[in-house]
């Protein structure tokens, strides 16, 4: 397995990822996600060794719609494939990084056959805990960044790690911002500095937006405690704000909305869950489909058809331009006709 030279530092910074006692937005009580209309079940795929039983451990960072949908898509695919021969052991860390390690340690004690790490912190915890059990991540933006690898373009992580990325094309997100706000001049980039994948997204999209002629200013908050004040500072100097697929933001969209809506500053979000809470538009993936893709990878590993060490990171098959009707109406924004309304 590749040496994760920076992992220790990231694990320390990960401890600051969440202070969610004030978690808001009602996202933790979201209903069970439903499959997309074009979802195809994998029941036609033969499960080699039909009598063999498998146990899969699922560590999810926090309860919010995007992560919930990814977990559901993963479980649905494997249940359709293996039926009663698949068992899931699930743990939700409640947004606390330290809980991820405890949950993963439990998986090791149970000797699970595979671990699904849903979000960056569970991936880091699982990678630190075992180099033997296959680990698939999901809802992780960039695996090389999350694991401290030198080459951020790495697509085959090696060792016992692979998975699916929730990164929608950042150049297309920048183009969408320009499409909706061509007259804007100043773009505020709002993100949590404790999340390495958020830092990566901000640095990347800033380049695209700068090339388009925008003046970009980063506004980093440390955790939920300074989120409102940093958001207000961003509103004071920005025509539009961009928020990446940031877990802290996703769990505190109401806090953000309470600042940006009264200030009249629109937010372009990296995914639909954040957009529903505080944004006007997003170029988003389906997290259910992302989880389904991770399920396909898991099935191949469990059947012995693929080696996790050689599996490249996979991405959601589709991206969609979406808008939130309520937030658009509140700010007097009419989205292009090609955008789909987010249904809640």
PDB file of C-alpha atoms in Angstrom, residues 128-314:
ATOM      1  CA  UNK A 128      -5.572   4.469   9.471  1.00  0.00           C
ATOM      2  CA  UNK A 129      -7.143   1.376  11.028  1.00  0.00           C
ATOM      3  CA  UNK A 130      -6.544  -1.339   8.436  1.00  0.00           C
ATOM      4  CA  UNK A 131      -4.471  -2.126   5.375  1.00  0.00           C
ATOM      5  CA  UNK A 132      -6.114  -5.524   4.888  1.00  0.00           C
ATOM      6  CA  UNK A 133      -9.900  -5.111   4.711  1.00  0.00           C
ATOM      7  CA  UNK A 134     -11.037  -3.609   1.381  1.00  0.00           C
ATOM      8  CA  UNK A 135     -12.190  -0.004   1.855  1.00  0.00           C
ATOM      9  CA  UNK A 136     -14.506   1.816  -0.553  1.00  0.00           C
ATOM     10  CA  UNK A 137     -15.150   5.480  -0.016  1.00  0.00           C
ATOM     11  CA  UNK A 138     -18.128   7.450  -1.244  1.00  0.00           C
ATOM     12  CA  UNK A 139     -19.095  11.134  -1.001  1.00  0.00           C
ATOM     13  CA  UNK A 140     -15.358  11.894  -1.048  1.00  0.00           C
ATOM     14  CA  UNK A 141     -14.265  14.669  -3.407  1.00  0.00           C
ATOM     15  CA  UNK A 142     -10.584  13.880  -3.988  1.00  0.00           C
ATOM     16  CA  UNK A 143      -9.007  10.765  -2.498  1.00  0.00           C
ATOM     17  CA  UNK A 144      -5.417  11.887  -2.953  1.00  0.00           C
ATOM     18  CA  UNK A 145      -6.136  15.111  -1.071  1.00  0.00           C
ATOM     19  CA  UNK A 146      -8.075  13.288   1.652  1.00  0.00           C
ATOM     20  CA  UNK A 147      -5.259  10.778   2.171  1.00  0.00           C
ATOM     21  CA  UNK A 148      -2.349  13.174   1.850  1.00  0.00           C
ATOM     22  CA  UNK A 149      -0.893  11.794  -1.377  1.00  0.00           C
ATOM     23  CA  UNK A 150       1.515  14.006  -3.276  1.00  0.00           C
ATOM     24  CA  UNK A 151      -0.176  13.670  -6.681  1.00  0.00           C
ATOM     25  CA  UNK A 152      -3.702  15.107  -6.365  1.00  0.00           C
ATOM     26  CA  UNK A 153      -4.572  13.712  -9.816  1.00  0.00           C
ATOM     27  CA  UNK A 154      -4.078  10.122  -8.634  1.00  0.00           C
ATOM     28  CA  UNK A 155      -7.026   7.949  -9.683  1.00  0.00           C
ATOM     29  CA  UNK A 156      -5.784   4.525  -8.541  1.00  0.00           C
ATOM     30  CA  UNK A 157      -5.036   4.804  -4.836  1.00  0.00           C
ATOM     31  CA  UNK A 158      -3.670   1.270  -4.486  1.00  0.00           C
ATOM     32  CA  UNK A 159      -3.433  -0.881  -1.398  1.00  0.00           C
ATOM     33  CA  UNK A 160      -6.884  -1.622  -0.003  1.00  0.00           C
ATOM     34  CA  UNK A 161      -8.615   1.641  -0.984  1.00  0.00           C
ATOM     35  CA  UNK A 162     -10.812   2.794  -3.845  1.00  0.00           C
ATOM     36  CA  UNK A 163     -14.298   4.270  -4.147  1.00  0.00           C
ATOM     37  CA  UNK A 164     -16.499   6.900  -5.740  1.00  0.00           C
ATOM     38  CA  UNK A 165     -16.068  10.681  -5.867  1.00  0.00           C
ATOM     39  CA  UNK A 166     -18.851  13.242  -5.476  1.00  0.00           C
ATOM     40  CA  UNK A 167     -16.942  15.875  -7.429  1.00  0.00           C
ATOM     41  CA  UNK A 168     -19.077  17.502 -10.102  1.00  0.00           C
ATOM     42  CA  UNK A 169     -16.990  19.155 -12.844  1.00  0.00           C
ATOM     43  CA  UNK A 170     -15.737  22.380 -11.294  1.00  0.00           C
ATOM     44  CA  UNK A 171     -15.202  24.039 -14.660  1.00  0.00           C
ATOM     45  CA  UNK A 172     -18.870  23.429 -15.454  1.00  0.00           C
ATOM     46  CA  UNK A 173     -19.899  24.811 -12.055  1.00  0.00           C
ATOM     47  CA  UNK A 174     -17.915  27.952 -12.805  1.00  0.00           C
ATOM     48  CA  UNK A 175     -19.586  28.204 -16.213  1.00  0.00           C
ATOM     49  CA  UNK A 176     -22.998  27.856 -14.580  1.00  0.00           C
ATOM     50  CA  UNK A 177     -22.216  30.705 -12.177  1.00  0.00           C
ATOM     51  CA  UNK A 178     -21.248  32.838 -15.165  1.00  0.00           C
ATOM     52  CA  UNK A 179     -24.416  31.815 -17.004  1.00  0.00           C
ATOM     53  CA  UNK A 180     -26.621  32.919 -14.125  1.00  0.00           C
ATOM     54  CA  UNK A 181     -24.653  35.984 -13.005  1.00  0.00           C
ATOM     55  CA  UNK A 182     -22.757  37.393 -16.005  1.00  0.00           C
ATOM     56  CA  UNK A 183     -22.800  40.938 -14.560  1.00  0.00           C
ATOM     57  CA  UNK A 184     -21.344  39.945 -11.190  1.00  0.00           C
ATOM     58  CA  UNK A 185     -17.811  41.070 -10.423  1.00  0.00           C
ATOM     59  CA  UNK A 186     -16.939  39.748  -6.942  1.00  0.00           C
ATOM     60  CA  UNK A 187     -17.355  36.085  -6.009  1.00  0.00           C
ATOM     61  CA  UNK A 188     -16.998  35.026  -2.384  1.00  0.00           C
ATOM     62  CA  UNK A 189     -15.727  31.471  -1.849  1.00  0.00           C
ATOM     63  CA  UNK A 190     -17.177  30.171   1.441  1.00  0.00           C
ATOM     64  CA  UNK A 191     -15.789  26.955   2.925  1.00  0.00           C
ATOM     65  CA  UNK A 192     -14.554  25.167   6.049  1.00  0.00           C
ATOM     66  CA  UNK A 193     -10.762  25.387   6.357  1.00  0.00           C
ATOM     67  CA  UNK A 194     -10.663  22.111   8.332  1.00  0.00           C
ATOM     68  CA  UNK A 195     -11.915  20.103   5.344  1.00  0.00           C
ATOM     69  CA  UNK A 196      -9.071  19.379   2.894  1.00  0.00           C
ATOM     70  CA  UNK A 197     -11.420  18.538   0.023  1.00  0.00           C
ATOM     71  CA  UNK A 198     -13.170  21.881   0.420  1.00  0.00           C
ATOM     72  CA  UNK A 199      -9.802  23.639   0.225  1.00  0.00           C
ATOM     73  CA  UNK A 200      -9.034  21.695  -2.957  1.00  0.00           C
ATOM     74  CA  UNK A 201     -12.343  22.663  -4.584  1.00  0.00           C
ATOM     75  CA  UNK A 202     -11.959  26.334  -3.684  1.00  0.00           C
ATOM     76  CA  UNK A 203      -8.443  26.502  -5.087  1.00  0.00           C
ATOM     77  CA  UNK A 204      -9.536  24.790  -8.304  1.00  0.00           C
ATOM     78  CA  UNK A 205     -12.714  26.732  -9.049  1.00  0.00           C
ATOM     79  CA  UNK A 206     -11.018  30.003  -8.150  1.00  0.00           C
ATOM     80  CA  UNK A 207      -8.725  29.504 -11.139  1.00  0.00           C
ATOM     81  CA  UNK A 208     -11.630  28.967 -13.507  1.00  0.00           C
ATOM     82  CA  UNK A 209     -13.567  31.970 -12.206  1.00  0.00           C
ATOM     83  CA  UNK A 210     -10.522  34.229 -12.292  1.00  0.00           C
ATOM     84  CA  UNK A 211      -9.949  33.293 -15.930  1.00  0.00           C
ATOM     85  CA  UNK A 212     -13.561  34.342 -16.593  1.00  0.00           C
ATOM     86  CA  UNK A 213     -12.826  37.791 -15.211  1.00  0.00           C
ATOM     87  CA  UNK A 214     -14.280  37.489 -11.706  1.00  0.00           C
ATOM     88  CA  UNK A 215     -12.501  38.723  -8.603  1.00  0.00           C
ATOM     89  CA  UNK A 216     -12.499  35.793  -6.177  1.00  0.00           C
ATOM     90  CA  UNK A 217     -12.034  36.120  -2.428  1.00  0.00           C
ATOM     91  CA  UNK A 218     -11.875  33.071  -0.112  1.00  0.00           C
ATOM     92  CA  UNK A 219     -13.812  33.216   3.162  1.00  0.00           C
ATOM     93  CA  UNK A 220     -12.798  30.317   5.412  1.00  0.00           C
ATOM     94  CA  UNK A 221     -14.631  29.415   8.602  1.00  0.00           C
ATOM     95  CA  UNK A 222     -13.121  27.064  11.162  1.00  0.00           C
ATOM     96  CA  UNK A 223     -16.317  25.360  12.315  1.00  0.00           C
ATOM     97  CA  UNK A 224     -19.959  26.166  13.026  1.00  0.00           C
ATOM     98  CA  UNK A 225     -19.001  28.642  15.749  1.00  0.00           C
ATOM     99  CA  UNK A 226     -17.703  31.260  13.316  1.00  0.00           C
ATOM    100  CA  UNK A 227     -19.843  30.277  10.328  1.00  0.00           C
ATOM    101  CA  UNK A 228     -22.411  33.078  10.654  1.00  0.00           C
ATOM    102  CA  UNK A 229     -19.829  35.836  11.133  1.00  0.00           C
ATOM    103  CA  UNK A 230     -17.673  34.673   8.219  1.00  0.00           C
ATOM    104  CA  UNK A 231     -20.762  34.365   6.011  1.00  0.00           C
ATOM    105  CA  UNK A 232     -21.745  37.926   6.879  1.00  0.00           C
ATOM    106  CA  UNK A 233     -18.270  39.156   5.972  1.00  0.00           C
ATOM    107  CA  UNK A 234     -18.531  37.339   2.645  1.00  0.00           C
ATOM    108  CA  UNK A 235     -21.934  38.930   1.963  1.00  0.00           C
ATOM    109  CA  UNK A 236     -20.592  42.407   2.657  1.00  0.00           C
ATOM    110  CA  UNK A 237     -18.094  42.195  -0.219  1.00  0.00           C
ATOM    111  CA  UNK A 238     -19.583  39.687  -2.687  1.00  0.00           C
ATOM    112  CA  UNK A 239     -22.097  39.820  -5.544  1.00  0.00           C
ATOM    113  CA  UNK A 240     -22.487  36.047  -5.419  1.00  0.00           C
ATOM    114  CA  UNK A 241     -21.139  33.310  -3.136  1.00  0.00           C
ATOM    115  CA  UNK A 242     -19.919  29.839  -4.078  1.00  0.00           C
ATOM    116  CA  UNK A 243     -19.975  26.952  -1.554  1.00  0.00           C
ATOM    117  CA  UNK A 244     -18.328  23.605  -2.492  1.00  0.00           C
ATOM    118  CA  UNK A 245     -19.391  20.142  -1.328  1.00  0.00           C
ATOM    119  CA  UNK A 246     -18.526  21.043   2.240  1.00  0.00           C
ATOM    120  CA  UNK A 247     -19.829  18.830   5.075  1.00  0.00           C
ATOM    121  CA  UNK A 248     -19.928  21.569   7.701  1.00  0.00           C
ATOM    122  CA  UNK A 249     -21.875  23.848   5.364  1.00  0.00           C
ATOM    123  CA  UNK A 250     -24.223  20.987   4.453  1.00  0.00           C
ATOM    124  CA  UNK A 251     -25.099  20.445   8.096  1.00  0.00           C
ATOM    125  CA  UNK A 252     -25.646  24.138   8.816  1.00  0.00           C
ATOM    126  CA  UNK A 253     -27.440  25.531   5.781  1.00  0.00           C
ATOM    127  CA  UNK A 254     -30.046  27.276   7.915  1.00  0.00           C
ATOM    128  CA  UNK A 255     -27.304  29.317   9.591  1.00  0.00           C
ATOM    129  CA  UNK A 256     -26.024  30.357   6.170  1.00  0.00           C
ATOM    130  CA  UNK A 257     -29.515  31.074   4.798  1.00  0.00           C
ATOM    131  CA  UNK A 258     -30.290  33.316   7.751  1.00  0.00           C
ATOM    132  CA  UNK A 259     -27.428  35.551   6.589  1.00  0.00           C
ATOM    133  CA  UNK A 260     -27.396  35.368   2.788  1.00  0.00           C
ATOM    134  CA  UNK A 261     -31.149  35.651   2.120  1.00  0.00           C
ATOM    135  CA  UNK A 262     -31.666  38.881   4.139  1.00  0.00           C
ATOM    136  CA  UNK A 263     -28.459  40.239   2.599  1.00  0.00           C
ATOM    137  CA  UNK A 264     -29.774  39.502  -0.888  1.00  0.00           C
ATOM    138  CA  UNK A 265     -26.650  37.591  -1.927  1.00  0.00           C
ATOM    139  CA  UNK A 266     -27.250  34.452  -4.041  1.00  0.00           C
ATOM    140  CA  UNK A 267     -25.346  31.218  -3.390  1.00  0.00           C
ATOM    141  CA  UNK A 268     -24.199  28.739  -6.025  1.00  0.00           C
ATOM    142  CA  UNK A 269     -23.738  25.396  -4.272  1.00  0.00           C
ATOM    143  CA  UNK A 270     -21.625  22.359  -5.033  1.00  0.00           C
ATOM    144  CA  UNK A 271     -24.503  19.933  -4.445  1.00  0.00           C
ATOM    145  CA  UNK A 272     -28.284  19.894  -4.180  1.00  0.00           C
ATOM    146  CA  UNK A 273     -28.509  19.424  -0.399  1.00  0.00           C
ATOM    147  CA  UNK A 274     -26.658  22.666   0.279  1.00  0.00           C
ATOM    148  CA  UNK A 275     -28.616  24.382  -2.477  1.00  0.00           C
ATOM    149  CA  UNK A 276     -31.918  23.328  -0.907  1.00  0.00           C
ATOM    150  CA  UNK A 277     -30.911  24.918   2.364  1.00  0.00           C
ATOM    151  CA  UNK A 278     -29.323  28.182   1.288  1.00  0.00           C
ATOM    152  CA  UNK A 279     -28.604  28.265  -2.456  1.00  0.00           C
ATOM    153  CA  UNK A 280     -30.281  29.287  -5.663  1.00  0.00           C
ATOM    154  CA  UNK A 281     -28.644  26.858  -8.104  1.00  0.00           C
ATOM    155  CA  UNK A 282     -26.263  23.933  -8.348  1.00  0.00           C
ATOM    156  CA  UNK A 283     -24.661  21.593 -10.829  1.00  0.00           C
ATOM    157  CA  UNK A 284     -25.284  18.471  -8.835  1.00  0.00           C
ATOM    158  CA  UNK A 285     -24.899  14.729  -8.953  1.00  0.00           C
ATOM    159  CA  UNK A 286     -27.300  12.102  -7.638  1.00  0.00           C
ATOM    160  CA  UNK A 287     -25.839  10.784  -4.395  1.00  0.00           C
ATOM    161  CA  UNK A 288     -28.118   7.768  -4.688  1.00  0.00           C
ATOM    162  CA  UNK A 289     -26.499   6.924  -8.034  1.00  0.00           C
ATOM    163  CA  UNK A 290     -23.082   7.563  -6.481  1.00  0.00           C
ATOM    164  CA  UNK A 291     -23.831   5.012  -3.769  1.00  0.00           C
ATOM    165  CA  UNK A 292     -25.145   2.610  -6.377  1.00  0.00           C
ATOM    166  CA  UNK A 293     -21.859   2.869  -8.259  1.00  0.00           C
ATOM    167  CA  UNK A 294     -19.967   2.120  -5.042  1.00  0.00           C
ATOM    168  CA  UNK A 295     -22.241  -0.879  -4.608  1.00  0.00           C
ATOM    169  CA  UNK A 296     -21.284  -2.154  -8.048  1.00  0.00           C
ATOM    170  CA  UNK A 297     -17.622  -1.878  -7.093  1.00  0.00           C
ATOM    171  CA  UNK A 298     -18.253  -3.678  -3.804  1.00  0.00           C
ATOM    172  CA  UNK A 299     -20.062  -6.540  -5.540  1.00  0.00           C
ATOM    173  CA  UNK A 300     -17.082  -7.111  -7.835  1.00  0.00           C
ATOM    174  CA  UNK A 301     -14.690  -7.154  -4.877  1.00  0.00           C
ATOM    175  CA  UNK A 302     -16.824  -9.531  -2.812  1.00  0.00           C
ATOM    176  CA  UNK A 303     -17.265 -11.912  -5.743  1.00  0.00           C
ATOM    177  CA  UNK A 304     -13.524 -11.909  -6.345  1.00  0.00           C
ATOM    178  CA  UNK A 305     -13.984 -10.378  -9.804  1.00  0.00           C
ATOM    179  CA  UNK A 306     -11.868  -7.290  -9.060  1.00  0.00           C
ATOM    180  CA  UNK A 307      -8.910  -6.308  -6.889  1.00  0.00           C
ATOM    181  CA  UNK A 308      -9.537  -3.129  -4.925  1.00  0.00           C
ATOM    182  CA  UNK A 309      -5.877  -2.159  -5.303  1.00  0.00           C
ATOM    183  CA  UNK A 310      -6.265  -1.767  -9.075  1.00  0.00           C
ATOM    184  CA  UNK A 311      -9.717  -0.168  -9.189  1.00  0.00           C
ATOM    185  CA  UNK A 312      -9.724   3.500 -10.259  1.00  0.00           C
ATOM    186  CA  UNK A 313     -11.882   6.073  -8.498  1.00  0.00           C
ATOM    187  CA  UNK A 314     -15.285   6.271 -10.174  1.00  0.00           C
TER     188      UNK A 314
END
